[in-house]
mmCIF file of N, CA and C in Angstrom:
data_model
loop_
_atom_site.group_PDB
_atom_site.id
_atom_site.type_symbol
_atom_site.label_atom_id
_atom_site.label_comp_id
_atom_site.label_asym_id
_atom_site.label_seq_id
_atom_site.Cartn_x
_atom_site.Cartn_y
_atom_site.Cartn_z
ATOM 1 N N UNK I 191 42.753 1.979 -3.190
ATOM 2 C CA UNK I 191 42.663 0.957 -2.168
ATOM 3 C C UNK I 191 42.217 1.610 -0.860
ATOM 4 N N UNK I 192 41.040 1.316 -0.116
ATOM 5 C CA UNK I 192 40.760 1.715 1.015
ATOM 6 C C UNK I 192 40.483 0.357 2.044
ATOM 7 N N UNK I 193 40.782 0.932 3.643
ATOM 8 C CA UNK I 193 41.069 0.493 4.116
ATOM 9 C C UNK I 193 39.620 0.222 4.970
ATOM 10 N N UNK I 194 38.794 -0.950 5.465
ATOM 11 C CA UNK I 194 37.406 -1.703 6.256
ATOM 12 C C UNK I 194 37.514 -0.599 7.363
ATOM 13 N N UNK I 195 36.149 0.484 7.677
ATOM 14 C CA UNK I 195 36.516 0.968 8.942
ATOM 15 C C UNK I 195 35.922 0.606 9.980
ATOM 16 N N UNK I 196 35.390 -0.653 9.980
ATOM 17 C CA UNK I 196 35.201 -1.377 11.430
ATOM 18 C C UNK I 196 36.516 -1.557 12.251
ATOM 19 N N UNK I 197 35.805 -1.269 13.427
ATOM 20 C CA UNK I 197 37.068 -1.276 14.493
ATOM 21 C C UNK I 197 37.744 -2.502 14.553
ATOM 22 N N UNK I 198 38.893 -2.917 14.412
ATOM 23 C CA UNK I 198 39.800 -4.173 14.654
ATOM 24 C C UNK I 198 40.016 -4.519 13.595
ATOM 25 N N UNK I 199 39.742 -3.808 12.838
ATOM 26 C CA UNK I 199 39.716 -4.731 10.330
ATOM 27 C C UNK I 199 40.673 -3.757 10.152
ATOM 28 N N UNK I 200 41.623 -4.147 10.099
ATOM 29 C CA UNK I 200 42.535 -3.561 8.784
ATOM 30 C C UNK I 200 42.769 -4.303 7.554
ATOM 31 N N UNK I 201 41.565 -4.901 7.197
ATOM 32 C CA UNK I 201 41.676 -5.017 5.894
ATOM 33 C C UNK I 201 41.712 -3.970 4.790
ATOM 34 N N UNK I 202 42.476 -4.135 3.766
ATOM 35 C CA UNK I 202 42.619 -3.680 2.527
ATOM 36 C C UNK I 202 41.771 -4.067 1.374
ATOM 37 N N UNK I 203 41.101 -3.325 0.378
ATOM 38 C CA UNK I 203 40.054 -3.452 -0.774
ATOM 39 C C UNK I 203 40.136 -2.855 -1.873
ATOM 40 N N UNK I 204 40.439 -3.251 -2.654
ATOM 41 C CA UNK I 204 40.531 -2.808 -4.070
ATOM 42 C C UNK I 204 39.185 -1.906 -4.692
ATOM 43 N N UNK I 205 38.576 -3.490 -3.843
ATOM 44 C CA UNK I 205 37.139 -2.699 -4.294
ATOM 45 C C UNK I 205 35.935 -3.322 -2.724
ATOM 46 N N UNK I 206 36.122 -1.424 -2.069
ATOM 47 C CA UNK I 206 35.606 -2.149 -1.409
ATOM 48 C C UNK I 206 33.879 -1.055 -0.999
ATOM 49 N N UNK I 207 32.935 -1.751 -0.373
ATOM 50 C CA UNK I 207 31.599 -1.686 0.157
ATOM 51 C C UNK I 207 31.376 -0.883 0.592
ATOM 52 N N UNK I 208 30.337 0.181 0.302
ATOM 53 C CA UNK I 208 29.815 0.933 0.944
ATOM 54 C C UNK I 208 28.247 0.848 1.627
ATOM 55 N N UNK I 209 28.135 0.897 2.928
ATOM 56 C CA UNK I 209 26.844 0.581 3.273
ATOM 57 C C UNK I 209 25.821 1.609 3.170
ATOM 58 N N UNK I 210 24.651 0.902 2.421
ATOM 59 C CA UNK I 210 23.560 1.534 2.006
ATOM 60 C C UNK I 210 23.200 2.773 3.007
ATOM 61 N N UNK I 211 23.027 2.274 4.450
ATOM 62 C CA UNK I 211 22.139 2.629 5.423
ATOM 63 C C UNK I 211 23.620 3.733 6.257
ATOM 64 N N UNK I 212 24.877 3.368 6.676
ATOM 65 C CA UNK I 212 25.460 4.075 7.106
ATOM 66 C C UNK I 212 26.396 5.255 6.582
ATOM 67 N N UNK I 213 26.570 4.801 5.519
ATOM 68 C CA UNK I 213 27.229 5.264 3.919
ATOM 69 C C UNK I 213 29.388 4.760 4.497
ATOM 70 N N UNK I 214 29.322 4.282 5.401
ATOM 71 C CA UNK I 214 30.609 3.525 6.062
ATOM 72 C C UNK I 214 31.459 2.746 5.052
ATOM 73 N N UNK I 215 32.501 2.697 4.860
ATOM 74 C CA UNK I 215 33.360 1.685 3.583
ATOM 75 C C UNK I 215 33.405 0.234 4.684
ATOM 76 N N UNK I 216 33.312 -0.946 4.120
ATOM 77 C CA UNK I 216 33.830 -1.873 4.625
ATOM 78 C C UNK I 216 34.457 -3.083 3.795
ATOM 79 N N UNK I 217 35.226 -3.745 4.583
ATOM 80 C CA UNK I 217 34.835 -5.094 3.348
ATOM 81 C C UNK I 217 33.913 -6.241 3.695
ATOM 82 N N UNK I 218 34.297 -6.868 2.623
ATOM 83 C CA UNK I 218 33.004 -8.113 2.306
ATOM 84 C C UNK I 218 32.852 -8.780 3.588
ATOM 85 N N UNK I 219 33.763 -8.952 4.527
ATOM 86 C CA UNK I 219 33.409 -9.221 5.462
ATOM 87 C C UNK I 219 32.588 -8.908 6.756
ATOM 88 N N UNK I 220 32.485 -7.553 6.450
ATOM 89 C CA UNK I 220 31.995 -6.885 7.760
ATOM 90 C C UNK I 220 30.857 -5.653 6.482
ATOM 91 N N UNK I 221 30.343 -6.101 5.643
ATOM 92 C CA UNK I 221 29.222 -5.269 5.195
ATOM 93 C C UNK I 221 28.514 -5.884 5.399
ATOM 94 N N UNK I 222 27.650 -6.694 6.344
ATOM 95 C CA UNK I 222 26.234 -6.853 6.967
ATOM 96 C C UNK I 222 26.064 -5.942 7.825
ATOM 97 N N UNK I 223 24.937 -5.300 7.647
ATOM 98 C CA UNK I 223 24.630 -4.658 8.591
ATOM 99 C C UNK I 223 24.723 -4.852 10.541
ATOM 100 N N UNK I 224 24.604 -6.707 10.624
ATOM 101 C CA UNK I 224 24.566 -6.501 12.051
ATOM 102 C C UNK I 224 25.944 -6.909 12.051
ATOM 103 N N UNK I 225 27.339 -7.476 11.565
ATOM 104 C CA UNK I 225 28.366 -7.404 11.248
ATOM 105 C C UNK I 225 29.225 -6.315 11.850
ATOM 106 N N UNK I 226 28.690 -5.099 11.528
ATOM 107 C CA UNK I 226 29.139 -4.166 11.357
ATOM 108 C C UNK I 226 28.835 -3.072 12.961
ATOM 109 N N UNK I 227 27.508 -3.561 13.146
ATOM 110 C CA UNK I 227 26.422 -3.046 14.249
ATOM 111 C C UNK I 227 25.908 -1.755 13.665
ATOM 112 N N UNK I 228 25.520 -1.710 12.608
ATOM 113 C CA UNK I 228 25.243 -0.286 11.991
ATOM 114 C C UNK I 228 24.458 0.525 12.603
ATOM 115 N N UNK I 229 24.245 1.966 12.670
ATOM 116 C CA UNK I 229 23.229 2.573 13.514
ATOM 117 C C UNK I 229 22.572 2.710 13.082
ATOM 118 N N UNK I 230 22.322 2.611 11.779
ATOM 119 C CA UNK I 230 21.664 3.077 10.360
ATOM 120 C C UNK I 230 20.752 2.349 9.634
ATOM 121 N N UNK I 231 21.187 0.745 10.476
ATOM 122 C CA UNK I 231 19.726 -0.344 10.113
ATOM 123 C C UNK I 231 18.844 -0.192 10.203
ATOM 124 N N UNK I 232 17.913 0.196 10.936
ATOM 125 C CA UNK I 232 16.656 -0.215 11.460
ATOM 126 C C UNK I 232 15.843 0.649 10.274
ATOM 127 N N UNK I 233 16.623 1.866 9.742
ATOM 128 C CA UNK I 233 16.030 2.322 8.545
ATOM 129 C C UNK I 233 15.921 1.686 7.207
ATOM 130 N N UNK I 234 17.011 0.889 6.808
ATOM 131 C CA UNK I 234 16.632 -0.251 5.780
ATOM 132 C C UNK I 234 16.308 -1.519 5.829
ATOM 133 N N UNK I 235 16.464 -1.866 7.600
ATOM 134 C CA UNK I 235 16.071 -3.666 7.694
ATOM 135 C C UNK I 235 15.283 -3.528 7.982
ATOM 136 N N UNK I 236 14.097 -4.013 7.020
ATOM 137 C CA UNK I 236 12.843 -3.404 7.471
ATOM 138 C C UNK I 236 11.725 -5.038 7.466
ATOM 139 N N UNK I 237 11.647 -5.578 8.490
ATOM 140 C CA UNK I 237 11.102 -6.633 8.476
ATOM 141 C C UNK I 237 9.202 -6.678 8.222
ATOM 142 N N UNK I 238 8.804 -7.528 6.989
ATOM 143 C CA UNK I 238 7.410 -7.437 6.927
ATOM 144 C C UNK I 238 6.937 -8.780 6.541
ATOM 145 N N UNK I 239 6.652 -9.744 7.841
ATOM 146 C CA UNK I 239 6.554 -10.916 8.116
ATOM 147 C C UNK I 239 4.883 -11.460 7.525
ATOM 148 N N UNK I 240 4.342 -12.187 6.908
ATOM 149 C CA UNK I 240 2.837 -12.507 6.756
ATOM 150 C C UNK I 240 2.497 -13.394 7.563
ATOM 151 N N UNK I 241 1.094 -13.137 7.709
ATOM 152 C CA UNK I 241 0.142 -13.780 8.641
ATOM 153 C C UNK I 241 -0.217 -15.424 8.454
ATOM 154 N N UNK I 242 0.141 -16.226 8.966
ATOM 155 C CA UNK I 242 0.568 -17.677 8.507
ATOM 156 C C UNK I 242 -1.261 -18.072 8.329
ATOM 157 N N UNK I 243 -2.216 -17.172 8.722
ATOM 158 C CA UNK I 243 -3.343 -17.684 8.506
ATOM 159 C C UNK I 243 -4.004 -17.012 7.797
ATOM 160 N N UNK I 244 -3.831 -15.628 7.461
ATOM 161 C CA UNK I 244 -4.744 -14.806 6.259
ATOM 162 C C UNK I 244 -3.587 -14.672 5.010
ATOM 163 N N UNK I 245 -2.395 -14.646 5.493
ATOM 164 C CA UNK I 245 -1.221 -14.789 4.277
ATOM 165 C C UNK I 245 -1.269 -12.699 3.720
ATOM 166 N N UNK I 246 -1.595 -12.388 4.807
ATOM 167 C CA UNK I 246 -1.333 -11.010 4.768
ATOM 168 C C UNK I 246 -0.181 -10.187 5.210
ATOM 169 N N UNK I 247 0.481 -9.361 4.493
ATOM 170 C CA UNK I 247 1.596 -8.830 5.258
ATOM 171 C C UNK I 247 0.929 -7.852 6.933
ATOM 172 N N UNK I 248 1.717 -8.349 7.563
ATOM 173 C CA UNK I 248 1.966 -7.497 8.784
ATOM 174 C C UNK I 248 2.982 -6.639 9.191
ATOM 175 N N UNK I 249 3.173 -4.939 9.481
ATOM 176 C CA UNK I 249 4.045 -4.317 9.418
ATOM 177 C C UNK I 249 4.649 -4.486 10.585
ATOM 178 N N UNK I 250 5.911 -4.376 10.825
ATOM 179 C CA UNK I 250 7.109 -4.575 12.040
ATOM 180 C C UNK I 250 7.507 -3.244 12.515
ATOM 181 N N UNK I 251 7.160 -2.893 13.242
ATOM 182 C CA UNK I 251 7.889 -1.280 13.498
ATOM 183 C C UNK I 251 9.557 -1.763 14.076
ATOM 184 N N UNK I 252 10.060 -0.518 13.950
ATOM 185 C CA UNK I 252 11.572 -0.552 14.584
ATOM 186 C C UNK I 252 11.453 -0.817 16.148
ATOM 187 N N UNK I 253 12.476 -1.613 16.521
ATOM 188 C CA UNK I 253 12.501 -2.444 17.958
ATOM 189 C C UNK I 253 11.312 -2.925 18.221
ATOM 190 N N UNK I 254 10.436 -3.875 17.473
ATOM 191 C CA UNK I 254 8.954 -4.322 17.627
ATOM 192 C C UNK I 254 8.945 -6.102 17.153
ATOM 193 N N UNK I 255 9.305 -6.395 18.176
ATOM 194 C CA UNK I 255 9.398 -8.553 17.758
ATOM 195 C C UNK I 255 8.200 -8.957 17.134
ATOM 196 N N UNK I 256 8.700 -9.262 16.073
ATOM 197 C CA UNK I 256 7.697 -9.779 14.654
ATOM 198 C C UNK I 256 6.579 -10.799 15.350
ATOM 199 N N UNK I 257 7.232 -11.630 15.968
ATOM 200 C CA UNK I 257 6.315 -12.685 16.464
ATOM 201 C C UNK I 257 5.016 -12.000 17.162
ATOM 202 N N UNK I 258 5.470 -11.241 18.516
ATOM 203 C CA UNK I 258 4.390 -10.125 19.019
ATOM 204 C C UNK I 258 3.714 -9.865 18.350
ATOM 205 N N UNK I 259 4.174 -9.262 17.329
ATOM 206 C CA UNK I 259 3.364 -8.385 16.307
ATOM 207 C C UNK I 259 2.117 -9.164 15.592
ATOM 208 N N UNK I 260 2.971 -10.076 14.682
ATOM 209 C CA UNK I 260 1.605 -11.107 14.638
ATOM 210 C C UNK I 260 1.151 -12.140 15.601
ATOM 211 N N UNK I 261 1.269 -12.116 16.710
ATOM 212 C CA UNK I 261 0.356 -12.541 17.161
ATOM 213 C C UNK I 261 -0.728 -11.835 17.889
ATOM 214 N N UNK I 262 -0.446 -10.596 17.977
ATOM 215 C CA UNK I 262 -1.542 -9.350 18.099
ATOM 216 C C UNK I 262 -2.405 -9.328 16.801
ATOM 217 N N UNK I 263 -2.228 -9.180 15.919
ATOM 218 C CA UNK I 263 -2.613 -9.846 14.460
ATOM 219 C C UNK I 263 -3.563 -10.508 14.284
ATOM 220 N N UNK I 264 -3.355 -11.841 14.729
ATOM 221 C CA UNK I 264 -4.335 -12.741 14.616
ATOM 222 C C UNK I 264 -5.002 -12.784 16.145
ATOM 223 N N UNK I 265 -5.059 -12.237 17.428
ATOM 224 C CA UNK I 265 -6.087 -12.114 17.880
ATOM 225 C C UNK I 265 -6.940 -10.657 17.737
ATOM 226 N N UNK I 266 -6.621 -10.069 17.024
ATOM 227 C CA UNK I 266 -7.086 -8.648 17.147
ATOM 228 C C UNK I 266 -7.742 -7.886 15.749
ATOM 229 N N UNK I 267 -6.954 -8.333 14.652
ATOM 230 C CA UNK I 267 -7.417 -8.025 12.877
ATOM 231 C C UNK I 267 -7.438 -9.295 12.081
ATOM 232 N N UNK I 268 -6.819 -10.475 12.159
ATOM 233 C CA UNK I 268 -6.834 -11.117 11.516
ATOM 234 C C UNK I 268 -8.392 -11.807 10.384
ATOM 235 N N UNK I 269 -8.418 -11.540 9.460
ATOM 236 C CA UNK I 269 -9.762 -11.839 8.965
ATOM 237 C C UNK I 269 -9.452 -13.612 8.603
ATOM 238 N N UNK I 270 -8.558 -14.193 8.464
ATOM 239 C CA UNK I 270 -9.454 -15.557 8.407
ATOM 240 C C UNK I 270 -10.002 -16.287 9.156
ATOM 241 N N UNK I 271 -10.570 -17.064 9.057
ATOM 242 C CA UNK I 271 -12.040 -17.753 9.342
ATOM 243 C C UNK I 271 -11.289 -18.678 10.652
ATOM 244 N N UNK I 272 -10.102 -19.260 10.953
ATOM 245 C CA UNK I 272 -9.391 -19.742 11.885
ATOM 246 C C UNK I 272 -9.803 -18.475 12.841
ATOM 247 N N UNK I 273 -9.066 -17.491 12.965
ATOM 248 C CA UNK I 273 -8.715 -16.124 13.646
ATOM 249 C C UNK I 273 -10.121 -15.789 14.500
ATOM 250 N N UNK I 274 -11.041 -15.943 13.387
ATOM 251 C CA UNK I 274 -12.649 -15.455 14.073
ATOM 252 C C UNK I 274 -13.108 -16.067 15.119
ATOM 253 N N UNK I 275 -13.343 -17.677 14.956
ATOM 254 C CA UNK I 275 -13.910 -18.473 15.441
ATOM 255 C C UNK I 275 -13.216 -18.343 16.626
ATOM 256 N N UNK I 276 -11.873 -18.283 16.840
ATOM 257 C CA UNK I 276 -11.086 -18.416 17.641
ATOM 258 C C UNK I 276 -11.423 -16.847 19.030
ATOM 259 N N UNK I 277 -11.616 -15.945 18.052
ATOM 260 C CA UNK I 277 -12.182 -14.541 18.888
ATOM 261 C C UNK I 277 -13.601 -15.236 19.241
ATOM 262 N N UNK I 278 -14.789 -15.639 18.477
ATOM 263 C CA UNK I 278 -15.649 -16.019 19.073
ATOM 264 C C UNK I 278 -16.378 -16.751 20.164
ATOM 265 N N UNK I 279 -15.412 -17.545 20.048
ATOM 266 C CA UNK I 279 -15.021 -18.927 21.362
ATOM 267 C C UNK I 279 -15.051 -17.886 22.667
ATOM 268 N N UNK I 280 -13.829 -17.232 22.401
ATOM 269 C CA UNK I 280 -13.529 -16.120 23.501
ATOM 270 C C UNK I 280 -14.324 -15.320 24.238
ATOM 271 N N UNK I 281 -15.309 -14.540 23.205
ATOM 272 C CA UNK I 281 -16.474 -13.744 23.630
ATOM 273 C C UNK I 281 -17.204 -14.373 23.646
ATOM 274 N N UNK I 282 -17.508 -15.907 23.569
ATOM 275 C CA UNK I 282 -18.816 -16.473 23.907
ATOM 276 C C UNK I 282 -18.615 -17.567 24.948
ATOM 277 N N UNK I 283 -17.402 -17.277 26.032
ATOM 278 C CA UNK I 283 -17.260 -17.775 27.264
ATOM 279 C C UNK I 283 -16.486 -19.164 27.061
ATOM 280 N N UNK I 284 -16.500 -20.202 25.792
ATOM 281 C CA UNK I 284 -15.821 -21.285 25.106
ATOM 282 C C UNK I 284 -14.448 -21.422 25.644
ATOM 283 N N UNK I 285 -13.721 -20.394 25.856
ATOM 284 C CA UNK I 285 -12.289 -20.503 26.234
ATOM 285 C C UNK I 285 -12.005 -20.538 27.154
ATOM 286 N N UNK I 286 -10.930 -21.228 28.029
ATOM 287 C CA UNK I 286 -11.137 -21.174 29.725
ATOM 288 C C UNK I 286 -9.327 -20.325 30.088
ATOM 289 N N UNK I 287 -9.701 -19.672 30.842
ATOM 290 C CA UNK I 287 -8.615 -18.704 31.496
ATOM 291 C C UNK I 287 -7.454 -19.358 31.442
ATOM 292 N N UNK I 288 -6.451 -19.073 30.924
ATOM 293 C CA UNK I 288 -5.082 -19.469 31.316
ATOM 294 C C UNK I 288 -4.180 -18.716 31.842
ATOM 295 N N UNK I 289 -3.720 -18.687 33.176
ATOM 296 C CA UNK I 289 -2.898 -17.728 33.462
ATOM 297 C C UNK I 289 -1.608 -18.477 33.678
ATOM 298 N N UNK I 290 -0.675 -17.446 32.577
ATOM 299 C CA UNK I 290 0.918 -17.498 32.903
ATOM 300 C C UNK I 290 1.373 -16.880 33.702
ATOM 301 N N UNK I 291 2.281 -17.345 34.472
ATOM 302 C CA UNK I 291 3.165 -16.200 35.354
ATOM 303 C C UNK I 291 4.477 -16.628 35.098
ATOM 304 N N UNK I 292 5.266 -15.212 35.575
ATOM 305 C CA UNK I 292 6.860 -15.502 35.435
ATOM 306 C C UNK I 292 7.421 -14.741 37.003
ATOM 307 N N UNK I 293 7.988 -15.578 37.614
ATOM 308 C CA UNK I 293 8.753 -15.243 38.935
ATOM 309 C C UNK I 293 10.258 -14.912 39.037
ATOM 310 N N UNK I 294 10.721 -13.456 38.960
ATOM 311 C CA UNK I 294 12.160 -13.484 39.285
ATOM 312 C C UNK I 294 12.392 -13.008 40.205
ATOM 313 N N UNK I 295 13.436 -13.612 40.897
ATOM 314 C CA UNK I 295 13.998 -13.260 42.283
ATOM 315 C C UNK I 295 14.827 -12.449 42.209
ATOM 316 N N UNK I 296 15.207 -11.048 42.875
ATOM 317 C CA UNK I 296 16.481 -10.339 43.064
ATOM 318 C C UNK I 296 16.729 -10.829 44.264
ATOM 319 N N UNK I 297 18.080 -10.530 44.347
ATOM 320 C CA UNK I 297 18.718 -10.687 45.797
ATOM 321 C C UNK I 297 19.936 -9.778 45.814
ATOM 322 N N UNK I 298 19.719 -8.764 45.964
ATOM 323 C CA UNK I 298 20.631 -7.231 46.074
ATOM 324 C C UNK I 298 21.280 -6.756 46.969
ATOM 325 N N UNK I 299 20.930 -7.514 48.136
ATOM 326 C CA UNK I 299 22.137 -7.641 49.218
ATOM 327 C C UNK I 299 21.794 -9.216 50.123
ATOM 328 N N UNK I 300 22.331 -9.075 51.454
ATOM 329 C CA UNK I 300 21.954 -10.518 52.055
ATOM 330 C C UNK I 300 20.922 -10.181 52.794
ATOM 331 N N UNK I 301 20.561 -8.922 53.158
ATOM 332 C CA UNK I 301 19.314 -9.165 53.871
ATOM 333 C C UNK I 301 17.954 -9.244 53.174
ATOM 334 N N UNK I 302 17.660 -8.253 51.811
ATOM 335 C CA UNK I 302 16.787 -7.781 51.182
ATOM 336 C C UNK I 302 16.909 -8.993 49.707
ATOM 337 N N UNK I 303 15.181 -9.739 49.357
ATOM 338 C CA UNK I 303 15.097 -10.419 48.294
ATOM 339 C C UNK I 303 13.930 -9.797 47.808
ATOM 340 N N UNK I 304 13.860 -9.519 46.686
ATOM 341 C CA UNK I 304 12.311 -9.023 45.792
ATOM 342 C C UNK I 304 11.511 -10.070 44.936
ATOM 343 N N UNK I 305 10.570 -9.895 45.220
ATOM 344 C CA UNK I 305 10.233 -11.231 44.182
ATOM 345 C C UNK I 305 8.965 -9.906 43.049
ATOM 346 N N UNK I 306 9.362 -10.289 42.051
ATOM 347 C CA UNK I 306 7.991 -10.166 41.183
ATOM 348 C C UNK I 306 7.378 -10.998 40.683
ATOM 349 N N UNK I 307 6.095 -11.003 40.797
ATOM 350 C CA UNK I 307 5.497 -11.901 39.940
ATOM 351 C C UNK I 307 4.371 -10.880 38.901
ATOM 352 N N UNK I 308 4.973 -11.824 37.589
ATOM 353 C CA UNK I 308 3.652 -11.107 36.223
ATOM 354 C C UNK I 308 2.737 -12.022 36.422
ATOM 355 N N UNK I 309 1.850 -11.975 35.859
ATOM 356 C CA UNK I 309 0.303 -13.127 35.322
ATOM 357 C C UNK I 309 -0.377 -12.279 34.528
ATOM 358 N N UNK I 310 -0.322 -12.862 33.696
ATOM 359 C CA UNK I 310 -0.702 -12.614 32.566
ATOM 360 C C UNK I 310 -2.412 -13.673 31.957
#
């Protein structure tokens, strides 16, 4: 019988879990990896999301938001015929500028406020 070694579990297991990625005992409750907060994920959760328009896998690096990822994807490699036209438009002046911006204010004491602005 061993005892869950996540902090605050004193649960007891007859039969209990060992995680792939940390090699840590737990129980059934706390063997998910983000459960657990393993340090050891990012080596087996390995996310490889496809391209909703070529239906190609796209690789995810560690700390790298899938979405980003493909959507760099499809303006940048994507080979279907959506993806192209869509680059072509672009380089052939078709598309008209959109600029986003995002404004946050600090205010770090009462005299001093910072503003940044992105545009993107």
């Amino acid at each position: 019988m061993k005892i869950c070694t996540y902090t605050d579990c004193t649960s007891s297991d007859f039969l209990p879990l060992k995680c792939d990625a940390c090699q840590m005992t737990f129980c059934k409750e706390h063997m998910v990896y983000s459960c657990h907060n393993c340090p050891s994920a990012c080596q087996k959760d390995v996310q490889v999301p496809l391209c909703p328009l070529c239906n190609s896998p796209v690789l995810v690096g560690p700390g790298e938001q899938p979405d980003l990822v493909v959507g760099e994807h499809i303006d940048q490699d994507c080979q279907a015929i959506a993806a192209i036209d869509r680059r072509k438009e672009a380089i052939d002046g078709g598309c008209e500028l959109n600029i986003i911006f995002t404004v946050s204010l600090f205010d770090l004491s009462e005299r001093f406020s910072f503003i940044f602005i992105t545009i993107m």
